[in-house]
mmCIF file of C-alpha atoms in Angstrom:
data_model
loop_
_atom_site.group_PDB
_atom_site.id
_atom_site.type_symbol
_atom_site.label_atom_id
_atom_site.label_comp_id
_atom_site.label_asym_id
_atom_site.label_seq_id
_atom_site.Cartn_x
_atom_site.Cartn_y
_atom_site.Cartn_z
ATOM 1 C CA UNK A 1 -12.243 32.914 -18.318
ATOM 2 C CA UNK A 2 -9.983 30.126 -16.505
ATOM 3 C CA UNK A 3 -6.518 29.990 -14.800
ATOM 4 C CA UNK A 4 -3.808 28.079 -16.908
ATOM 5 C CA UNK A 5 -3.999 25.597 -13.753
ATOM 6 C CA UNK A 6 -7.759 24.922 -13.475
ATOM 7 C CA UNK A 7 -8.574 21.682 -14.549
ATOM 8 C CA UNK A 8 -11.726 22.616 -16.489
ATOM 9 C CA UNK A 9 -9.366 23.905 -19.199
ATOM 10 C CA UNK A 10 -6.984 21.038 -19.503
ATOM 11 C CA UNK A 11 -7.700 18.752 -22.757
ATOM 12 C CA UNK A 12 -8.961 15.725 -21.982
ATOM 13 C CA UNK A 13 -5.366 12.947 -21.958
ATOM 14 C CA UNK A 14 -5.148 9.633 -23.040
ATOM 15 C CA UNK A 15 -2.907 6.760 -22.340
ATOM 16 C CA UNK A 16 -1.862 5.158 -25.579
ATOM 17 C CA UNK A 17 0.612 2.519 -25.908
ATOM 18 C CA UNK A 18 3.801 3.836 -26.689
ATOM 19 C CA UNK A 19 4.456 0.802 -30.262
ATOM 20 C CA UNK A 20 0.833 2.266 -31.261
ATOM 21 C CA UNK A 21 2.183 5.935 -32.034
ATOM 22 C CA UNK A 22 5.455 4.335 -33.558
ATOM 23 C CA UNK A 23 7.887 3.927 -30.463
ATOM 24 C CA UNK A 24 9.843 0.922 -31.257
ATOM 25 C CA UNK A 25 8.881 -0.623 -27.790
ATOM 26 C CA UNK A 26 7.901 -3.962 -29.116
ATOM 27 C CA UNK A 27 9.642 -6.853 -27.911
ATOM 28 C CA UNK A 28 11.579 -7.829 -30.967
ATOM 29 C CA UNK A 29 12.470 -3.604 -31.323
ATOM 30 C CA UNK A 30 9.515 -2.831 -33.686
ATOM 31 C CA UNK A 31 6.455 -0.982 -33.702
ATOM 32 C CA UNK A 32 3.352 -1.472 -34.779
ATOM 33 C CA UNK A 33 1.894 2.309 -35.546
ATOM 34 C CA UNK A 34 -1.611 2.887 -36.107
ATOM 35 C CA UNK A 35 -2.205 5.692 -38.805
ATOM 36 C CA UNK A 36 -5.018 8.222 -38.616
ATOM 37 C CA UNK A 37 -5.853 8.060 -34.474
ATOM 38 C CA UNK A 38 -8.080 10.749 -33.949
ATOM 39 C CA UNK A 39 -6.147 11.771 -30.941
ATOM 40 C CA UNK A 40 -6.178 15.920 -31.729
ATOM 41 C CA UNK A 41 -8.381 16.893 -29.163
ATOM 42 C CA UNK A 42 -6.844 14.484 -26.553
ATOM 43 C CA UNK A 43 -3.381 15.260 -24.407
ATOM 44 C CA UNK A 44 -1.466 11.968 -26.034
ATOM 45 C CA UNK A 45 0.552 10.149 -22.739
ATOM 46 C CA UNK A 46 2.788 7.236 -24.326
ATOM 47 C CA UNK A 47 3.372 4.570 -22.441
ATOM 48 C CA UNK A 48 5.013 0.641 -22.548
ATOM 49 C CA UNK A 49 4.613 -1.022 -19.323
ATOM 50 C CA UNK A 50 7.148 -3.273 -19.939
ATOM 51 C CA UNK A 51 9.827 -1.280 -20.487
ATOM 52 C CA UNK A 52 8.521 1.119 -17.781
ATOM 53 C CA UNK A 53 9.156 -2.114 -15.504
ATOM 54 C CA UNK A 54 12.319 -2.171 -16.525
ATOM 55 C CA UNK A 55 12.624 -4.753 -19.072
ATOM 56 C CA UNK A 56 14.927 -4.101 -22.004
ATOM 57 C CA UNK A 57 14.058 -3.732 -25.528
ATOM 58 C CA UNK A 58 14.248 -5.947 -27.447
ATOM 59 C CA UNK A 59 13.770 -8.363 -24.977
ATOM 60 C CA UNK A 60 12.941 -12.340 -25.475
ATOM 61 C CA UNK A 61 9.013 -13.296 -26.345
ATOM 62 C CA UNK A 62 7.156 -13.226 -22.969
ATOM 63 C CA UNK A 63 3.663 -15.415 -22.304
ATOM 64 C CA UNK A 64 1.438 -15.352 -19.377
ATOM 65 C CA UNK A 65 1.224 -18.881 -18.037
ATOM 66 C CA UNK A 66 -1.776 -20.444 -15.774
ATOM 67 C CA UNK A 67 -4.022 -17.010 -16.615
ATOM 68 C CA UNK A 68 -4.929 -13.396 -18.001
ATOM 69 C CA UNK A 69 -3.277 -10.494 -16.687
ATOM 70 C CA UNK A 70 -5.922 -9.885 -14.194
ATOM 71 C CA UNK A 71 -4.860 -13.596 -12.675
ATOM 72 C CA UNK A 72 -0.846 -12.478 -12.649
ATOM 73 C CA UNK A 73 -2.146 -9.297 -10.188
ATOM 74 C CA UNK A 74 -4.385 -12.202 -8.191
ATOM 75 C CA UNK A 75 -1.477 -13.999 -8.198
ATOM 76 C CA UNK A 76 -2.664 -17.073 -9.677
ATOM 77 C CA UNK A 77 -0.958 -16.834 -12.840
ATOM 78 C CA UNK A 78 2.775 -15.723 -14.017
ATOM 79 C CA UNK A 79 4.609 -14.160 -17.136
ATOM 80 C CA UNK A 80 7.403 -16.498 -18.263
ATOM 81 C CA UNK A 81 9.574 -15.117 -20.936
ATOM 82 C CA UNK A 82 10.618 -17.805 -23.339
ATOM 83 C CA UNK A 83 13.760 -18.665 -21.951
ATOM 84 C CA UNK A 84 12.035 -20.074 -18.637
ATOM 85 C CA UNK A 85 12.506 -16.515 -16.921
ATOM 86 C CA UNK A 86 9.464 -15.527 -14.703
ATOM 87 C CA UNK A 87 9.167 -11.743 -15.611
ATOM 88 C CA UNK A 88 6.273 -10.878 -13.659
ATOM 89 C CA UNK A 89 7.399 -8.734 -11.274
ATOM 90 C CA UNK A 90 8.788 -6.385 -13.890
ATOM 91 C CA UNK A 91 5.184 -6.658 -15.761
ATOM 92 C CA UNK A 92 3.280 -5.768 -12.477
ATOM 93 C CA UNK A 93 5.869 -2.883 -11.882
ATOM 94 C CA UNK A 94 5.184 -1.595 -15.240
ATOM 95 C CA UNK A 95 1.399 -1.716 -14.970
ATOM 96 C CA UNK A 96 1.648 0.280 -11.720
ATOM 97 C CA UNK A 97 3.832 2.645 -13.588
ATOM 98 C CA UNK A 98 0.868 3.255 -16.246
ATOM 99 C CA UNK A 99 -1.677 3.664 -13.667
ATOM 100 C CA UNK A 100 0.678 6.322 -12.127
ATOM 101 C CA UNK A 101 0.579 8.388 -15.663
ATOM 102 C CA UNK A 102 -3.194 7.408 -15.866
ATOM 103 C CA UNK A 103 -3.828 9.293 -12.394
ATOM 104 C CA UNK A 104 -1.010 12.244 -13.298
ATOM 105 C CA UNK A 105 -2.918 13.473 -16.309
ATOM 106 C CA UNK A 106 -6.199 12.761 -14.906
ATOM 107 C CA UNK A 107 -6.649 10.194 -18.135
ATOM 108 C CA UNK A 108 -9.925 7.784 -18.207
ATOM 109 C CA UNK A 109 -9.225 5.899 -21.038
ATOM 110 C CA UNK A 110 -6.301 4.166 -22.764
ATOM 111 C CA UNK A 111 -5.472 2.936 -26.403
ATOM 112 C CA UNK A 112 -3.618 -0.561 -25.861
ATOM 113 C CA UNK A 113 -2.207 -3.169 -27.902
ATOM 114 C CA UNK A 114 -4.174 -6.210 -28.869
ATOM 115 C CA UNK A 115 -2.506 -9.928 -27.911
ATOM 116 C CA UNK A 116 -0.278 -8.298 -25.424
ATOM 117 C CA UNK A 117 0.988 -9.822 -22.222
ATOM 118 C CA UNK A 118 1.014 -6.038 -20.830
ATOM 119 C CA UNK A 119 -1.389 -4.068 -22.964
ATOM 120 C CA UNK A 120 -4.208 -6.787 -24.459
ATOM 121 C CA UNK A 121 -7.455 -5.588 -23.476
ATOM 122 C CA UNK A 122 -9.569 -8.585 -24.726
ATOM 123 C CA UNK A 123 -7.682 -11.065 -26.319
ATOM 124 C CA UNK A 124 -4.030 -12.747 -24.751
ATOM 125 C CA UNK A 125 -1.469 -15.375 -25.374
ATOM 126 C CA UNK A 126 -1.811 -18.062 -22.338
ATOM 127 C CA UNK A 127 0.181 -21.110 -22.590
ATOM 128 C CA UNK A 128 0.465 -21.349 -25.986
ATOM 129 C CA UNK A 129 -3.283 -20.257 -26.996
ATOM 130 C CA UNK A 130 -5.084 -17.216 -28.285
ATOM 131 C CA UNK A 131 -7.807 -16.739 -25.413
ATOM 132 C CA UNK A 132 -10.393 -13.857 -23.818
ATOM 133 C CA UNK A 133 -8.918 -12.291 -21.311
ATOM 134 C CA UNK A 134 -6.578 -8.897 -20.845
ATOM 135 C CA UNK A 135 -2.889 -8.217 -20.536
ATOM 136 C CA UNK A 136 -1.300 -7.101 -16.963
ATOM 137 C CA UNK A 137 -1.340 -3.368 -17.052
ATOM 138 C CA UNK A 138 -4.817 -3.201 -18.974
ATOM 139 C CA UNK A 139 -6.346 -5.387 -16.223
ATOM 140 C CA UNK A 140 -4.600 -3.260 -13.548
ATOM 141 C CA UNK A 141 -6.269 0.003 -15.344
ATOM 142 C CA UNK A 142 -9.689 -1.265 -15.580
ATOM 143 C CA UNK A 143 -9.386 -2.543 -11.787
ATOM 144 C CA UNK A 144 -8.989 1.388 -11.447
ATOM 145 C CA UNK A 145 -12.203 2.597 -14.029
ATOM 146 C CA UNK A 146 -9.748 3.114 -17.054
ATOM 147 C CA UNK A 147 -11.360 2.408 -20.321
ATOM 148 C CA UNK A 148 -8.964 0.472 -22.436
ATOM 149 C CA UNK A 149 -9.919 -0.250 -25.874
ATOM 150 C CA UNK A 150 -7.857 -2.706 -27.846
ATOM 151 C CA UNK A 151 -6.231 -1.924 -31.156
ATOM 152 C CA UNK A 152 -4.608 -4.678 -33.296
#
C-alpha cells in the first residue's frame, strides 16, 4: 500500500489546452471543445499560454512572422499581432508558464491546438501561410521531452 504523497500513486496528468476542454480562451473569446477526449485516467491541467502571458481575451489575431515558434525562442522570428504589435514576449512568457505546470504535475505529454501561434504542434500561420512547423509554447515543451499532439 502507498502514502497519499508517493508519486507511484498519482494518475498520470496531462497538459491540455485550456479552448480544447471548452475555456473560451480563444482569441476572438471562443472555444473550440473537443468532445469525447479520453482523458479519465489522466489528471486534466488546462492551460492557454497566451493568456498565461498575460495577454487579454479576446485579444486582436496574432501571426508569427520570419518563423515557427521554435525560431521566436531562437530569436530569429517574432509574433506580431495584427495591429503591428510585437507580442512575443508575452507568448514566450506564456510558454514558460506551461512548462512550469508541465514540471508541477510531473506531465509528459500535452493536448494542443492545431494552427496556433502558442499551441500548434505541426502546422502554423507564418506570414500569411499555412506551413510545418509548431507554435511557441509547444516548441518550448518539446525542447523539454513533452509530447504534444495536435488536435484541430
Amino acid at each position: 500500500m502507498c502514502s497519499r504523497s508517493s508519486r507511484a500513486c498519482k494518475r498520470p496528468a496531462i497538459l491540455v489546452s485550456a479552448c480544447l476542454l471548452g475555456h473560451r480562451t480563444r482569441y476572438d473569446g471562443a472555444s473550440k471543445p473537443v468532445r469525447n477526449l479520453p482523458l479519465s485516467d489522466l489528471v486534466v491541467v488546462s492551460f492557454c499560454p497566451e493568456q498565461d502571458g498575460g495577454l487579454p481575451t479576446p485579444r486582436p489575431v496574432q501571426m508569427l512572422s520570419c518563423g515557427d515558434g521554435a525560431a521566436v525562442l531562437d530569436g530569429s522570428a517574432k509574433v506580431i499581432n495584427c495591429e503591428g504589435v510585437d507580442v512575443s514576449e508575452q507568448f514566450i512568457a506564456g510558454a514558460k508558464k506551461a512548462l512550469e505546470l508541465a514540471k508541477q504535475h510531473n506531465a509528459s505529454a500535452a493536448l494542443v491546438k492545431g494552427r496556433s501561434p502558442s499551441c500548434g504542434g505541426y502546422h502554423v500561420w507564418v506570414d500569411g501561410k499555412l506551413v510545418n512547423g509548431t507554435g511557441v509554447a509547444t516548441a518550448l515543451l518539446r525542447r523539454n521531452g513533452i509530447t504534444c499532439i495536435e488536435v484541430n
